[in-house]
Amino acid sequence: MSRVAGLLALVVWTGCANGPSPDTIIIHAKVFTSNPAQPWAEAVAIRGERVIAVGDTAAITALAGSSTRRLDAGGRTVIPGINDAHQHVSIAPPHDRLSLPMDPTIDQIAAALGAQITTSPPDRLIKGDFGAIAWENPTFTRAWLDGIAPNHAVMLTAFTGHGTLVNSKVLQLIGIDESIKDPEGGAFLRDERGRLNGRMEEYAQSIANQRLALKTDAAEIVRIYRRFASEASAWGITSTQLLGDSLPIAEASKRIVEANIPVRMKVFRFPMREAGAETTDSRPPLPPQPSPLVEVRGMKWILDGTPIERLGFMRAPYSDAPNARGRLNLPQGRIDEFVGWAYGSEDLLAVHAFGDAAIDAYVSAVERAGRPEVWRQKRPRIEHGDMMAPDLIPRVKAMGMLLVQNPTHFTFPEIFVQRYGAERLAWMQPLKSILKAGIPLAIGSDGVTNPFINILAASIHPANPKEAITREEAVAAYTTGAAFAEFKEGEKGQLAPGMLADLAVLSADVFTAPPAEMESIKSVLTMLGGRIVHETGAVR
Ligand SMILES: [Zn+2]
């Protein structure tokens, strides 16, 4: 489809020698087009919001007219704008953040929090992250937090996003008391006397996050989205897919439109159901296009946790805890219900499935719900899919499912070897095997927004190097693959005639930069639909 559009655009060009000149040309560049038919070029011509030609500098310069703006890239690398296929923007009232190592002990948390409360005014929200060490310590509870910080609202979140601890002030702030019942898919954990111990798992934590987000005033929410967008543009990100924000969908999309940011945003609904409340997944979606750059489409579900807290749902027990194999957040019947609903609707389906048993539960539901030729049109997404066992790959392929992976998750080899053991480590987080099987692959950052860290992680794969892919394949997954995952491959994800002129001129060559320099790569010029939305002045 896109190739036909591209050919037409070229025909129009050559058949119309006196046609309007490009508005802008970018020349003397090393252009990675992400278009397999013509992966490399030197120059791009843009008219209006679209690319009209890609070629060598001489051919593109020949198209320029007297009013054409000429941007000389000076040999720099140009790529299609990054499309982050899986991201979150956390919305919360203004807060102070604890400075902690990645996986702190509770003594380190106590010390950091003890120091923070001497400078944060009373009632101020304080946030921080923890890892496996704190979560496994039974002392890590609401009572322990209250003992250190009785007068501040303290919310600590696992760096995996799975697991939260709050103190009594936060419970008060968000209106949760002992009478609360566990929601569908989650748990408010309790002590031996049955009182809330401040720990929250899965959908219970999502509900707490949502209630906290709703305490944030509108102007602050707009500021958060703008801050996010200005960072994104500086990294050459032109599209972001939000897979469940802390805000309810109607509020999130309204504020994103209000923020008027230069990033194409796709916002997924994240249905959740408090105990006794009505189900939201079958409600009709919001109008899909509240503004030209914002689209509301798709449903996100979370089937399990992650291996860090051993809540990724595995077929066999974790190697370092013979009684633990994680669990499904939702019963299989409920999974069948929303998968069946998606089969009969136009809505996109995006399902977080981490462990091999969770992926199996999802794939089985898809297989039961309908015919492969229909599913192939719907492109059901597996978010993460880390423990995609070899037997699952052909089933995923057969149902036309695709994988959205997050390479910064590959960077904990020590903990993976403990959790899974060598045998499972050998097939974990398959990227190369997925591409080889012909399964569409998209990359989303899911946390670490810097795309160049993710591209490096995909091309090294510290946890399972034989599943590494090339940097070109990683950039393709971050552009063309991500566009395919949102049904936009005819519009963006490649620099080819007819495509939207979303692109980034990079400060260094992402394909050849030494690994140590990857994380400092930035965009020196980001273009969104032919409009410059970020520039450092390096390209004139
Ligand atoms: Zn996520």
Coordinates of C-alpha atoms in Angstrom, one line a residue, residues 109-484:
I109 CA 15.8 3.8 51.8
A110 CA 15.4 4.7 55.5
A111 CA 18.5 6.9 55.4
A112 CA 17.4 8.7 52.2
L113 CA 13.9 9.2 53.4
G114 CA 15.1 10.3 56.9
A115 CA 17.2 13.0 55.2
Q116 CA 14.5 14.0 52.7
I117 CA 11.9 14.8 55.4
T118 CA 14.2 17.3 56.9
T119 CA 13.9 19.4 53.8
S120 CA 10.5 18.5 52.3
P121 CA 7.7 20.5 53.9
P122 CA 5.1 18.5 55.9
D123 CA 2.4 16.8 53.8
R124 CA 4.6 17.1 50.8
L125 CA 4.5 13.9 48.5
I126 CA 7.8 12.0 48.4
K127 CA 8.4 9.4 45.8
G128 CA 11.1 6.8 45.3
D129 CA 11.9 3.5 43.6
F130 CA 13.0 0.1 44.9
G131 CA 13.9 -3.3 43.6
A132 CA 13.8 -7.0 44.7
I133 CA 15.9 -6.5 47.9
A134 CA 13.4 -4.2 49.6
W135 CA 10.3 -6.1 48.3
E136 CA 11.5 -9.4 49.8
N137 CA 12.1 -7.8 53.2
P138 CA 9.0 -8.4 55.5
T139 CA 9.9 -5.2 57.4
F140 CA 9.1 -3.1 54.3
T141 CA 5.6 -2.1 55.2
R142 CA 3.4 0.9 55.9
A143 CA 4.1 0.8 59.6
W144 CA 7.9 0.9 58.9
L145 CA 7.4 3.9 56.6
D146 CA 5.1 5.7 59.1
G147 CA 7.9 5.2 61.7
I148 CA 10.3 7.2 59.5
A149 CA 7.9 9.7 57.8
P150 CA 4.7 10.1 59.8
N151 CA 4.0 13.6 58.4
H152 CA 4.7 13.2 54.7
A153 CA 2.9 11.3 52.0
V154 CA 5.4 8.6 50.8
M155 CA 4.9 6.4 47.8
L156 CA 7.6 4.0 46.8
T157 CA 7.3 2.0 43.5
A158 CA 9.2 -1.0 42.2
F159 CA 11.4 0.1 39.3
T160 CA 9.7 -2.6 37.3
G161 CA 6.4 -0.8 37.8
H162 CA 5.0 -3.9 39.6
G163 CA 4.7 -3.4 43.3
T164 CA 4.0 -0.3 45.4
L165 CA 4.4 0.6 49.1
V166 CA 2.7 3.6 50.6
N167 CA 2.4 5.0 54.1
S168 CA -0.7 6.0 56.0
K169 CA -0.6 9.6 54.7
V170 CA -0.9 8.4 51.1
L171 CA -3.8 6.1 52.0
Q172 CA -5.6 9.1 53.6
L173 CA -4.8 11.3 50.6
I174 CA -6.2 8.9 48.1
G175 CA -9.2 7.8 50.2
I176 CA -8.3 4.2 50.8
D177 CA -9.2 2.8 54.2
E178 CA -9.5 -0.7 55.8
S179 CA -12.9 -1.2 54.1
I180 CA -11.4 -1.3 50.6
K181 CA -11.8 -4.6 48.7
D182 CA -9.3 -6.0 46.3
P183 CA -10.0 -5.0 42.7
E184 CA -10.2 -7.3 39.8
G185 CA -6.6 -8.3 39.0
G186 CA -4.8 -6.9 42.1
A187 CA -4.4 -7.0 45.8
F188 CA -4.0 -4.6 48.7
L189 CA -1.9 -6.7 50.9
R190 CA -2.7 -7.1 54.7
D191 CA -0.8 -8.0 57.8
E192 CA -1.6 -11.1 60.0
R193 CA -4.3 -9.0 61.8
G194 CA -6.0 -8.3 58.5
R195 CA -5.0 -4.6 58.4
L196 CA -3.6 -2.9 55.2
N197 CA 0.2 -3.2 55.3
G198 CA 0.6 -0.6 52.6
R199 CA 1.8 -3.0 49.9
M200 CA -0.1 -3.1 46.7
E201 CA 0.1 -5.5 43.8
E202 CA -0.9 -5.2 40.1
Y203 CA -4.3 -3.6 39.5
A204 CA -4.5 -2.5 43.2
Q205 CA -1.4 -0.4 42.6
S206 CA -3.0 0.9 39.3
I207 CA -6.0 2.1 41.2
A208 CA -3.8 3.9 43.8
N209 CA -1.8 5.5 41.0
Q210 CA -5.0 6.6 39.3
R211 CA -6.4 8.1 42.4
L212 CA -3.2 10.0 43.0
A213 CA -3.0 11.2 39.4
L214 CA -6.6 12.6 39.9
K215 CA -5.2 14.7 42.8
T216 CA -3.0 16.6 40.3
D217 CA -4.3 19.9 39.0
A218 CA -4.9 20.4 35.3
A219 CA -2.1 23.0 34.8
E220 CA 0.4 20.7 36.4
I221 CA -0.7 17.8 34.2
V222 CA -0.3 19.9 31.1
R223 CA 3.2 20.9 32.3
I224 CA 4.1 17.2 32.8
Y225 CA 3.1 16.3 29.2
R226 CA 5.0 19.4 27.9
R227 CA 8.1 18.4 29.8
F228 CA 7.8 14.9 28.5
A229 CA 7.4 16.2 24.9
S230 CA 10.4 18.5 25.0
E231 CA 12.6 15.7 26.1
A232 CA 11.2 13.4 23.5
S233 CA 11.8 15.9 20.7
A234 CA 15.4 16.4 21.8
W235 CA 15.9 12.6 21.3
G236 CA 14.2 12.6 17.9
I237 CA 11.0 10.9 19.1
T238 CA 8.1 12.0 16.9
S239 CA 5.5 9.4 18.0
T240 CA 4.7 7.9 21.4
Q241 CA 2.2 5.2 22.2
L242 CA 1.0 5.5 25.8
L243 CA 0.1 2.0 27.1
G244 CA -2.0 3.0 30.1
D245 CA -1.3 6.2 31.9
S246 CA -2.0 6.8 35.5
L247 CA -4.9 9.1 34.4
P248 CA -8.2 7.7 33.2
I249 CA -8.3 7.9 29.4
A250 CA -10.8 10.8 29.0
E251 CA -8.8 13.0 31.4
A252 CA -5.4 12.0 29.8
S253 CA -6.5 12.6 26.2
K254 CA -8.1 15.9 27.1
R255 CA -4.9 17.2 28.8
I256 CA -2.7 16.0 26.0
V257 CA -4.8 17.9 23.5
E258 CA -4.6 20.9 25.8
A259 CA -0.8 20.6 26.1
N260 CA -0.6 20.9 22.3
I261 CA 2.7 19.1 22.1
P262 CA 4.8 18.3 19.0
V263 CA 4.6 14.6 19.3
R264 CA 2.0 12.2 17.7
M265 CA 0.4 10.5 20.7
K266 CA -1.6 7.3 20.7
V267 CA -3.4 6.8 23.9
F268 CA -4.6 3.3 24.9
R269 CA -7.5 2.7 27.4
F270 CA -6.5 0.8 30.5
P271 CA -9.7 -0.7 31.8
M272 CA -9.7 -1.5 35.5
R273 CA -12.5 -2.5 37.8
E274 CA -12.7 -1.7 41.5
A275 CA -14.5 -4.3 43.6
G276 CA -18.2 -4.1 42.8
A277 CA -17.8 -1.5 40.1
E278 CA -19.0 -1.9 36.5
T279 CA -16.7 -3.2 33.9
T280 CA -15.2 -0.5 31.6
D281 CA -13.8 -2.6 28.8
S282 CA -17.0 -3.0 26.8
R283 CA -17.8 0.8 27.0
P284 CA -17.6 2.4 23.6
P285 CA -14.2 3.9 23.0
L286 CA -13.9 7.7 23.0
P287 CA -13.8 9.6 19.7
P288 CA -10.6 8.2 18.2
Q289 CA -9.1 11.5 17.0
P290 CA -9.5 14.4 19.5
S291 CA -6.9 16.4 17.6
P292 CA -4.7 15.8 14.5
L293 CA -1.7 14.6 16.6
V294 CA -3.7 12.7 19.3
E295 CA -5.4 9.3 18.7
V296 CA -7.3 7.3 21.3
R297 CA -7.5 3.7 20.3
G298 CA -6.8 0.3 21.8
M299 CA -7.1 -1.5 25.1
K300 CA -4.2 -2.5 27.4
W301 CA -4.4 -5.4 29.8
I302 CA -1.9 -6.7 32.3
L303 CA -1.8 -10.5 32.7
D304 CA 1.2 -10.9 35.1
G305 CA 4.1 -9.2 36.8
T306 CA 7.8 -9.5 36.2
P307 CA 10.5 -11.9 37.3
I308 CA 12.0 -9.3 39.6
E309 CA 9.2 -9.8 42.2
R310 CA 8.6 -13.3 40.8
L311 CA 5.1 -12.4 39.6
G312 CA 5.8 -13.2 35.9
F313 CA 3.6 -16.3 35.4
M314 CA 5.9 -19.2 34.5
R315 CA 5.1 -22.8 33.4
A316 CA 7.8 -24.1 35.8
P317 CA 8.9 -22.6 39.2
Y318 CA 11.5 -19.9 39.5
S319 CA 15.0 -21.4 39.9
D320 CA 15.6 -19.5 43.1
A321 CA 12.2 -20.2 44.7
P322 CA 10.9 -23.7 44.0
N323 CA 7.4 -22.8 45.2
A324 CA 6.9 -19.7 43.2
R325 CA 5.9 -19.6 39.5
G326 CA 4.0 -16.3 39.6
R327 CA 0.3 -16.1 38.7
L328 CA -2.2 -14.7 36.3
N329 CA -3.8 -11.4 37.4
L330 CA -7.0 -12.4 35.8
P331 CA -8.8 -15.8 35.5
Q332 CA -8.6 -17.4 32.1
G333 CA -12.3 -16.9 31.7
R334 CA -11.9 -13.1 32.0
I335 CA -9.0 -13.2 29.5
D336 CA -11.2 -15.1 27.1
E337 CA -13.9 -12.5 27.6
F338 CA -11.9 -9.4 26.7
V339 CA -10.0 -11.2 23.9
G340 CA -13.4 -12.3 22.5
W341 CA -14.6 -8.7 22.7
A342 CA -11.5 -7.5 20.8
Y343 CA -12.1 -10.0 18.1
G344 CA -15.5 -8.5 17.4
S345 CA -14.4 -4.9 17.5
E346 CA -12.1 -2.5 15.7
D347 CA -10.2 -1.8 18.9
L348 CA -6.5 -2.7 19.1
L349 CA -5.6 -5.3 21.7
A350 CA -2.4 -4.8 23.7
V351 CA -1.6 -7.3 26.4
H352 CA 1.2 -7.3 28.9
A353 CA 2.4 -10.9 29.1
F354 CA 5.8 -11.6 30.6
G355 CA 6.2 -15.3 31.7
D356 CA 5.8 -18.2 29.3
A357 CA 2.6 -19.3 31.0
A358 CA 1.1 -15.8 30.7
I359 CA 2.0 -15.6 27.0
D360 CA 0.5 -19.1 26.6
A361 CA -2.7 -18.0 28.3
Y362 CA -3.0 -15.0 26.0
V363 CA -2.2 -16.9 22.8
S364 CA -4.6 -19.7 23.7
A365 CA -7.4 -17.2 24.3
V366 CA -6.6 -15.7 20.8
E367 CA -6.7 -19.2 19.2
R368 CA -10.0 -20.0 20.8
A369 CA -11.6 -16.6 20.0
G370 CA -11.5 -16.7 16.2
R371 CA -9.9 -17.5 12.9
P372 CA -6.3 -16.7 12.2
E373 CA -7.1 -14.9 8.9
V374 CA -9.3 -12.5 10.9
W375 CA -6.8 -12.1 13.7
R376 CA -4.1 -11.2 11.2
Q377 CA -6.1 -8.1 10.2
K378 CA -6.2 -7.1 13.9
R379 CA -2.5 -7.5 14.8
P380 CA -3.0 -8.4 18.5
R381 CA 0.0 -7.1 20.4
I382 CA 2.1 -8.9 23.0
E383 CA 3.7 -6.3 25.3
H384 CA 7.1 -7.5 26.5
G385 CA 6.7 -11.2 25.8
D386 CA 10.1 -11.8 27.5
M387 CA 9.7 -15.6 28.1
M388 CA 8.5 -16.4 24.7
A389 CA 9.4 -20.1 24.8
P390 CA 10.4 -21.7 21.5
D391 CA 7.1 -23.6 21.1
L392 CA 5.1 -20.3 21.4
I393 CA 6.8 -18.7 18.5
P394 CA 5.0 -20.6 15.7
R395 CA 1.7 -20.2 17.4
V396 CA 2.2 -16.4 17.7
K397 CA 3.2 -16.3 14.1
A398 CA 0.1 -18.3 13.0
M399 CA -2.3 -15.9 14.7
G400 CA -0.8 -12.8 13.2
M401 CA 0.3 -11.5 16.6
L402 CA 3.2 -9.1 17.0
L403 CA 5.7 -8.4 19.7
V404 CA 6.5 -5.0 21.4
Q405 CA 9.8 -5.4 23.2
N406 CA 11.7 -3.1 25.6
P407 CA 15.5 -3.7 25.3
T408 CA 16.4 -1.8 28.5
H409 CA 14.7 -4.7 30.3
F410 CA 17.6 -6.9 29.0
T411 CA 20.1 -5.3 31.3
F412 CA 19.7 -7.4 34.5
P413 CA 21.6 -10.6 33.5
E414 CA 22.6 -11.4 37.2
I415 CA 19.0 -11.5 38.4
F416 CA 17.7 -13.3 35.4
V417 CA 20.2 -16.2 35.8
Q418 CA 19.0 -16.6 39.5
R419 CA 15.4 -16.5 38.6
Y420 CA 15.4 -18.7 35.4
G421 CA 18.5 -20.8 35.4
A422 CA 20.8 -21.3 32.4
E423 CA 18.4 -23.4 30.4
R424 CA 15.6 -20.8 30.2
L425 CA 18.0 -18.0 29.9
A426 CA 19.0 -19.5 26.6
W427 CA 15.7 -18.6 25.0
M428 CA 14.6 -15.6 27.0
Q429 CA 13.8 -12.3 25.3
P430 CA 14.1 -13.6 21.7
L431 CA 14.6 -10.8 19.2
K432 CA 16.6 -12.4 16.5
S433 CA 14.3 -15.5 16.6
I434 CA 11.2 -13.4 16.4
L435 CA 12.5 -11.6 13.3
K436 CA 13.6 -14.9 11.8
A437 CA 10.1 -16.3 12.3
G438 CA 8.7 -13.3 10.4
I439 CA 6.8 -12.0 13.5
P440 CA 6.5 -8.1 13.4
L441 CA 8.7 -6.5 16.0
A442 CA 8.3 -3.1 17.5
I443 CA 10.4 -1.4 20.2
G444 CA 9.0 0.7 23.0
S445 CA 11.1 2.1 25.8
D446 CA 8.7 1.4 28.7
G447 CA 10.5 3.7 31.1
V448 CA 14.0 4.7 29.9
T449 CA 12.9 7.2 27.2
N450 CA 16.4 7.6 25.6
P451 CA 15.9 5.5 22.4
F452 CA 19.7 5.2 21.8
I453 CA 20.1 3.3 25.1
N454 CA 17.4 0.9 23.9
I455 CA 18.9 0.5 20.4
L456 CA 22.3 -0.3 22.1
A457 CA 20.6 -2.8 24.5
A458 CA 18.9 -4.5 21.5
S459 CA 22.1 -4.8 19.6
I460 CA 24.2 -6.1 22.6
H461 CA 21.5 -8.0 24.5
P462 CA 23.5 -8.4 27.7
A463 CA 21.2 -11.1 29.1
N464 CA 21.2 -13.3 26.0
P465 CA 23.7 -12.1 23.3
K466 CA 22.8 -14.7 20.7
E467 CA 19.3 -13.0 20.4
A468 CA 20.8 -9.6 19.7
I469 CA 19.8 -7.8 16.5
T470 CA 21.7 -5.3 14.4
R471 CA 21.4 -1.5 15.1
E472 CA 19.7 -1.2 11.7
E473 CA 17.1 -3.8 12.7
A474 CA 16.6 -2.0 16.0
V475 CA 16.0 1.3 14.3
A476 CA 13.6 -0.4 11.9
A477 CA 11.7 -1.9 14.8
Y478 CA 11.6 1.6 16.5
T479 CA 10.2 3.2 13.4
T480 CA 8.6 0.9 10.8
G481 CA 7.8 -1.8 13.3
A482 CA 6.2 0.6 15.8
A483 CA 4.2 2.2 13.0
F484 CA 2.9 -1.3 12.0

